[in-house]
Amino acid sequence: EVQLVESGGGLVQPGGSLRLSCAASGFAFSTSWMTWVRQFPGKTLEWVAEMNPDGTRIGYLDSVKGRFTISRDNAKNSVYLQMKNLRAEDTAMYYCARDLSWGRTDYWGQGTLVTVST
Amino acid sequence: DIVMTQTPLSLSVTPGQPASISCKSTQSLLHSGGKTYLHWYVQKSGQSPQLLMYEVSSRSSGVPDRFSGSGSGTDFTLKISRVEAEDVGVYYCMQGIQFPQTFGQGTNLEIK
């Protein structure tokens, strides 16, 4: 059974940091592109970051460049999203997902909620 | 960035009747390799998004054949031939041809 389990979300003040983790199982993680997608309270979906299997190709949404860092540990079947200098507009549910091919995202986690507020 | 525009944003359909959602992109989603990277997702209440259709017209595993996708270049359509109660949810198109991958605003399908 495929599982993607996110953790690390929570309430943080503006300017603060969080590190999201996603533990994968049930599929070939080490050969998979992994992505983070967020969903705002109004239900809009937004792609945030993506990394190829060996970590040599990475993409970021412009609004998170320089603040968010995606990384992975293939030995632990895990992908991470380090988020710094958080803003109120980063408040969202963050999903970890597997991008099988050019946006064909076939596995999704249940999400972890990030709230940036005083 | 490629902007994805869906219409309508809301749809109320009687069970057994058809439904159609349009999705338009500001750039062609046809890759030089011949594939078109336009995908459809559905999010049901309380659940994560799930892949419905990929590369315009291929159904994801387990998706019933009442769902079909069509289109090319910048104009795409998702059709449900006969809506059922279980089809309630928010439908999103998404382009995967370039970073950042971008989604449409979502179409909320409800049953009359």
Tab-separated table of C-alpha atoms in Angstrom:
chain	number	residue	atom	x	y	z
A	1	GLU	CA	0.000	0.000	0.000
A	2	VAL	CA	1.300	3.420	-0.991
A	3	GLN	CA	1.594	5.915	1.837
A	4	LEU	CA	2.829	9.489	2.019
A	5	VAL	CA	2.705	10.837	5.551
A	6	GLU	CA	3.454	14.487	6.143
A	7	SER	CA	4.382	16.002	9.488
A	8	GLY	CA	5.860	19.167	10.914
A	9	GLY	CA	3.066	21.638	10.313
A	10	GLY	CA	1.740	23.959	12.973
A	11	LEU	CA	1.272	27.523	14.097
A	12	VAL	CA	4.233	29.828	13.608
A	13	GLN	CA	4.709	33.568	13.845
A	14	PRO	CA	5.548	35.658	10.792
A	15	GLY	CA	9.261	35.456	10.159
A	16	GLY	CA	9.484	32.051	11.775
A	17	SER	CA	10.569	28.707	10.393
A	18	LEU	CA	9.175	25.214	10.015
A	19	ARG	CA	10.488	21.997	8.548
A	20	LEU	CA	7.968	19.722	6.921
A	21	SER	CA	8.720	16.026	6.510
A	22	CYS	CA	7.117	13.426	4.297
A	23	ALA	CA	7.698	9.719	4.833
A	24	ALA	CA	7.009	7.543	1.816
A	25	SER	CA	6.356	3.845	1.511
A	26	GLY	CA	4.889	1.348	-0.925
A	27	PHE	CA	6.541	2.628	-4.109
A	28	ALA	CA	9.984	3.197	-5.580
A	29	PHE	CA	10.793	6.429	-3.770
A	30	SER	CA	14.444	6.595	-4.795
A	31	THR	CA	13.523	6.781	-8.487
A	32	SER	CA	10.599	9.190	-8.078
A	33	TRP	CA	10.311	12.925	-8.548
A	34	MET	CA	8.780	14.370	-5.408
A	35	THR	CA	6.792	17.549	-5.115
A	36	TRP	CA	5.192	19.804	-2.533
A	37	VAL	CA	1.827	21.357	-3.358
A	38	ARG	CA	-0.111	23.675	-1.088
A	39	GLN	CA	-3.786	24.459	-0.840
A	40	PHE	CA	-5.007	27.757	0.513
A	41	PRO	CA	-8.093	28.071	2.684
A	42	GLY	CA	-10.112	29.119	-0.363
A	43	LYS	CA	-9.179	25.775	-2.023
A	44	THR	CA	-6.755	27.127	-4.627
A	45	LEU	CA	-3.931	24.663	-5.331
A	46	GLU	CA	-0.371	25.897	-5.821
A	47	TRP	CA	2.727	23.927	-6.757
A	48	VAL	CA	5.568	24.896	-4.421
A	49	ALA	CA	8.694	22.871	-5.139
A	50	GLU	CA	9.897	19.710	-6.802
A	51	MET	CA	13.012	17.573	-6.816
A	52	ASN	CA	14.244	14.792	-9.079
A	53	PRO	CA	15.398	11.418	-7.713
A	54	ASP	CA	19.055	12.284	-7.161
A	55	GLY	CA	18.468	15.852	-6.075
A	56	THR	CA	20.241	17.419	-9.018
A	57	ARG	CA	17.175	19.109	-10.496
A	58	ILE	CA	15.003	21.338	-8.368
A	59	GLY	CA	12.261	23.794	-9.105
A	60	TYR	CA	10.651	26.408	-6.872
A	61	LEU	CA	7.698	28.716	-7.067
A	62	ASP	CA	9.059	32.251	-7.418
A	63	SER	CA	7.374	33.475	-4.257
A	64	VAL	CA	9.190	30.882	-2.120
A	65	LYS	CA	12.640	31.050	-3.733
A	66	GLY	CA	15.254	31.931	-1.161
A	67	ARG	CA	12.900	31.083	1.700
A	68	PHE	CA	11.975	27.415	1.101
A	69	THR	CA	14.344	24.516	0.472
A	70	ILE	CA	13.311	21.087	-0.714
A	71	SER	CA	15.547	18.141	0.102
A	72	ARG	CA	15.345	14.375	0.279
A	73	ASP	CA	16.967	11.379	1.903
A	74	ASN	CA	16.527	8.329	-0.299
A	75	ALA	CA	17.907	6.060	2.416
A	76	LYS	CA	15.028	7.141	4.647
A	77	ASN	CA	12.418	7.356	1.867
A	78	SER	CA	11.726	10.907	2.945
A	79	VAL	CA	11.386	14.337	1.417
A	80	TYR	CA	11.518	17.601	3.317
A	81	LEU	CA	10.527	21.225	2.943
A	82	GLN	CA	12.476	23.699	5.050
A	83	MET	CA	10.514	26.925	5.266
A	84	LYS	CA	12.064	30.145	6.583
A	85	ASN	CA	10.918	33.734	6.910
A	86	LEU	CA	7.321	32.580	6.782
A	87	ARG	CA	4.599	35.001	5.833
A	88	ALA	CA	0.869	35.091	6.489
A	89	GLU	CA	0.291	34.254	2.831
A	90	ASP	CA	2.120	30.942	3.298
A	91	THR	CA	-0.774	29.740	5.450
A	92	ALA	CA	-2.055	26.604	3.726
A	93	MET	CA	-2.350	22.852	3.792
A	94	TYR	CA	0.902	21.417	2.442
A	95	TYR	CA	0.771	18.168	0.497
A	96	CYS	CA	3.645	15.910	-0.371
A	97	ALA	CA	3.124	14.056	-3.642
A	98	ARG	CA	4.847	11.871	-6.210
A	99	ASP	CA	5.140	13.315	-9.693
A	100	LEU	CA	5.218	10.275	-11.925
A	101	SER	CA	5.795	12.214	-15.083
A	102	TRP	CA	5.484	15.857	-16.102
A	103	GLY	CA	2.863	16.757	-13.520
A	104	ARG	CA	1.079	13.428	-13.516
A	105	THR	CA	0.919	13.376	-9.725
A	106	ASP	CA	-0.411	9.984	-8.782
A	107	TYR	CA	0.236	9.727	-5.051
A	108	TRP	CA	-0.674	12.375	-2.492
A	109	GLY	CA	-0.306	12.562	1.248
A	110	GLN	CA	-3.061	13.685	3.585
A	111	GLY	CA	-1.438	17.076	4.112
A	112	THR	CA	-0.034	19.019	7.024
A	113	LEU	CA	-1.459	22.406	7.981
A	114	VAL	CA	0.806	25.429	8.277
A	115	THR	CA	-0.621	28.540	9.892
A	116	VAL	CA	1.428	31.728	9.970
A	117	SER	CA	-0.072	34.177	12.409
A	118	THR	CA	0.621	36.252	15.471
B	1	ASP	CA	4.104	31.365	-15.843
B	2	ILE	CA	1.337	29.494	-17.632
B	3	VAL	CA	-2.094	30.573	-16.460
B	4	MET	CA	-4.837	27.961	-16.403
B	5	THR	CA	-8.430	29.203	-16.629
B	6	GLN	CA	-11.383	26.950	-15.926
B	7	THR	CA	-15.031	27.518	-16.724
B	8	PRO	CA	-17.474	27.289	-15.170
B	9	LEU	CA	-16.332	27.677	-11.573
B	10	SER	CA	-19.483	26.043	-10.333
B	11	LEU	CA	-21.711	23.390	-11.836
B	12	SER	CA	-24.978	21.928	-10.575
B	13	VAL	CA	-26.049	18.810	-12.413
B	14	THR	CA	-28.990	16.416	-12.179
B	15	PRO	CA	-27.909	12.790	-11.752
B	16	GLY	CA	-27.770	11.040	-15.080
B	17	GLN	CA	-27.142	14.245	-16.992
B	18	PRO	CA	-23.838	15.180	-18.628
B	19	ALA	CA	-21.356	17.742	-17.375
B	20	SER	CA	-18.506	19.542	-19.047
B	21	ILE	CA	-15.629	21.651	-17.741
B	22	SER	CA	-13.395	23.764	-19.919
B	23	CYS	CA	-9.764	24.533	-19.245
B	24	LYS	CA	-7.655	26.974	-21.224
B	25	SER	CA	-3.937	27.622	-20.914
B	26	THR	CA	-2.002	30.723	-21.914
B	27	GLN	CA	0.646	28.622	-23.667
B	28	SER	CA	0.548	25.416	-25.623
B	29	LEU	CA	0.927	22.315	-23.478
B	30	LEU	CA	2.194	20.230	-26.391
B	31	HIS	CA	5.727	19.089	-25.734
B	32	SER	CA	8.230	18.667	-28.555
B	33	GLY	CA	8.207	14.959	-27.772
B	34	GLY	CA	4.592	14.744	-28.877
B	35	LYS	CA	2.801	14.476	-25.547
B	36	THR	CA	0.504	17.098	-24.079
B	37	TYR	CA	0.943	17.619	-20.372
B	38	LEU	CA	-2.540	18.541	-19.251
B	39	HIS	CA	-3.961	16.635	-16.318
B	40	TRP	CA	-7.199	16.657	-14.337
B	41	TYR	CA	-7.575	16.179	-10.593
B	42	VAL	CA	-10.601	15.852	-8.375
B	43	GLN	CA	-10.798	16.651	-4.695
B	44	LYS	CA	-13.675	15.203	-2.764
B	45	SER	CA	-14.774	16.575	0.572
B	46	GLY	CA	-12.190	15.996	3.295
B	47	GLN	CA	-9.764	14.252	0.951
B	48	SER	CA	-6.522	15.068	-0.808
B	49	PRO	CA	-6.620	15.765	-4.532
B	50	GLN	CA	-6.470	12.657	-6.684
B	51	LEU	CA	-5.427	12.153	-10.265
B	52	LEU	CA	-8.411	11.720	-12.568
B	53	MET	CA	-7.052	12.068	-16.103
B	54	TYR	CA	-3.518	12.488	-17.408
B	55	GLU	CA	-2.081	13.690	-20.690
B	56	VAL	CA	-5.460	15.046	-21.781
B	57	SER	CA	-7.400	11.860	-22.276
B	58	SER	CA	-5.955	8.929	-20.334
B	59	ARG	CA	-7.973	7.839	-17.332
B	60	SER	CA	-6.147	7.156	-14.104
B	61	SER	CA	-6.489	3.735	-12.531
B	62	GLY	CA	-10.025	3.035	-11.353
B	63	VAL	CA	-11.633	6.024	-13.036
B	64	PRO	CA	-14.925	5.017	-14.680
B	65	ASP	CA	-15.320	5.408	-18.415
B	66	ARG	CA	-18.066	7.988	-18.021
B	67	PHE	CA	-15.156	10.412	-17.616
B	68	SER	CA	-13.416	11.562	-20.772
B	69	GLY	CA	-10.918	14.231	-21.651
B	70	SER	CA	-10.239	15.968	-24.913
B	71	GLY	CA	-8.485	18.931	-26.412
B	72	SER	CA	-5.160	20.060	-27.730
B	73	GLY	CA	-2.719	22.923	-27.572
B	74	THR	CA	-4.342	25.387	-25.207
B	75	ASP	CA	-7.989	24.277	-25.045
B	76	PHE	CA	-9.159	21.272	-23.108
B	77	THR	CA	-12.388	19.744	-21.840
B	78	LEU	CA	-13.334	17.255	-19.174
B	79	LYS	CA	-16.669	15.553	-19.731
B	80	ILE	CA	-18.789	13.340	-17.547
B	81	SER	CA	-21.320	11.495	-19.675
B	82	ARG	CA	-23.748	10.756	-16.855
B	83	VAL	CA	-23.121	12.404	-13.519
B	84	GLU	CA	-23.489	10.298	-10.413
B	85	ALA	CA	-23.745	11.374	-6.787
B	86	GLU	CA	-20.198	10.169	-6.098
B	87	ASP	CA	-18.822	12.664	-8.646
B	88	VAL	CA	-19.406	15.590	-6.270
B	89	GLY	CA	-16.185	17.477	-5.689
B	90	VAL	CA	-13.855	20.142	-6.995
B	91	TYR	CA	-12.203	19.482	-10.346
B	92	TYR	CA	-8.875	21.056	-11.261
B	93	CYS	CA	-6.906	21.088	-14.473
B	94	MET	CA	-3.151	21.365	-14.224
B	95	GLN	CA	-0.265	21.830	-16.626
B	96	GLY	CA	2.958	19.927	-16.183
B	97	ILE	CA	4.942	21.080	-19.194
B	98	GLN	CA	7.000	23.611	-17.295
B	99	PHE	CA	7.845	24.809	-13.811
B	100	PRO	CA	6.036	26.222	-12.013
B	101	GLN	CA	3.334	23.678	-12.632
B	102	THR	CA	0.062	25.549	-12.397
B	103	PHE	CA	-3.526	24.673	-11.615
B	104	GLY	CA	-6.835	26.061	-12.701
B	105	GLN	CA	-9.035	27.727	-10.099
B	106	GLY	CA	-11.159	24.636	-9.651
B	107	THR	CA	-14.747	23.821	-10.641
B	108	ASN	CA	-17.137	22.879	-7.878
B	109	LEU	CA	-19.495	20.141	-9.074
B	110	GLU	CA	-22.628	19.616	-7.055
B	111	ILE	CA	-25.668	17.449	-7.554
B	112	LYS	CA	-29.112	18.982	-7.977
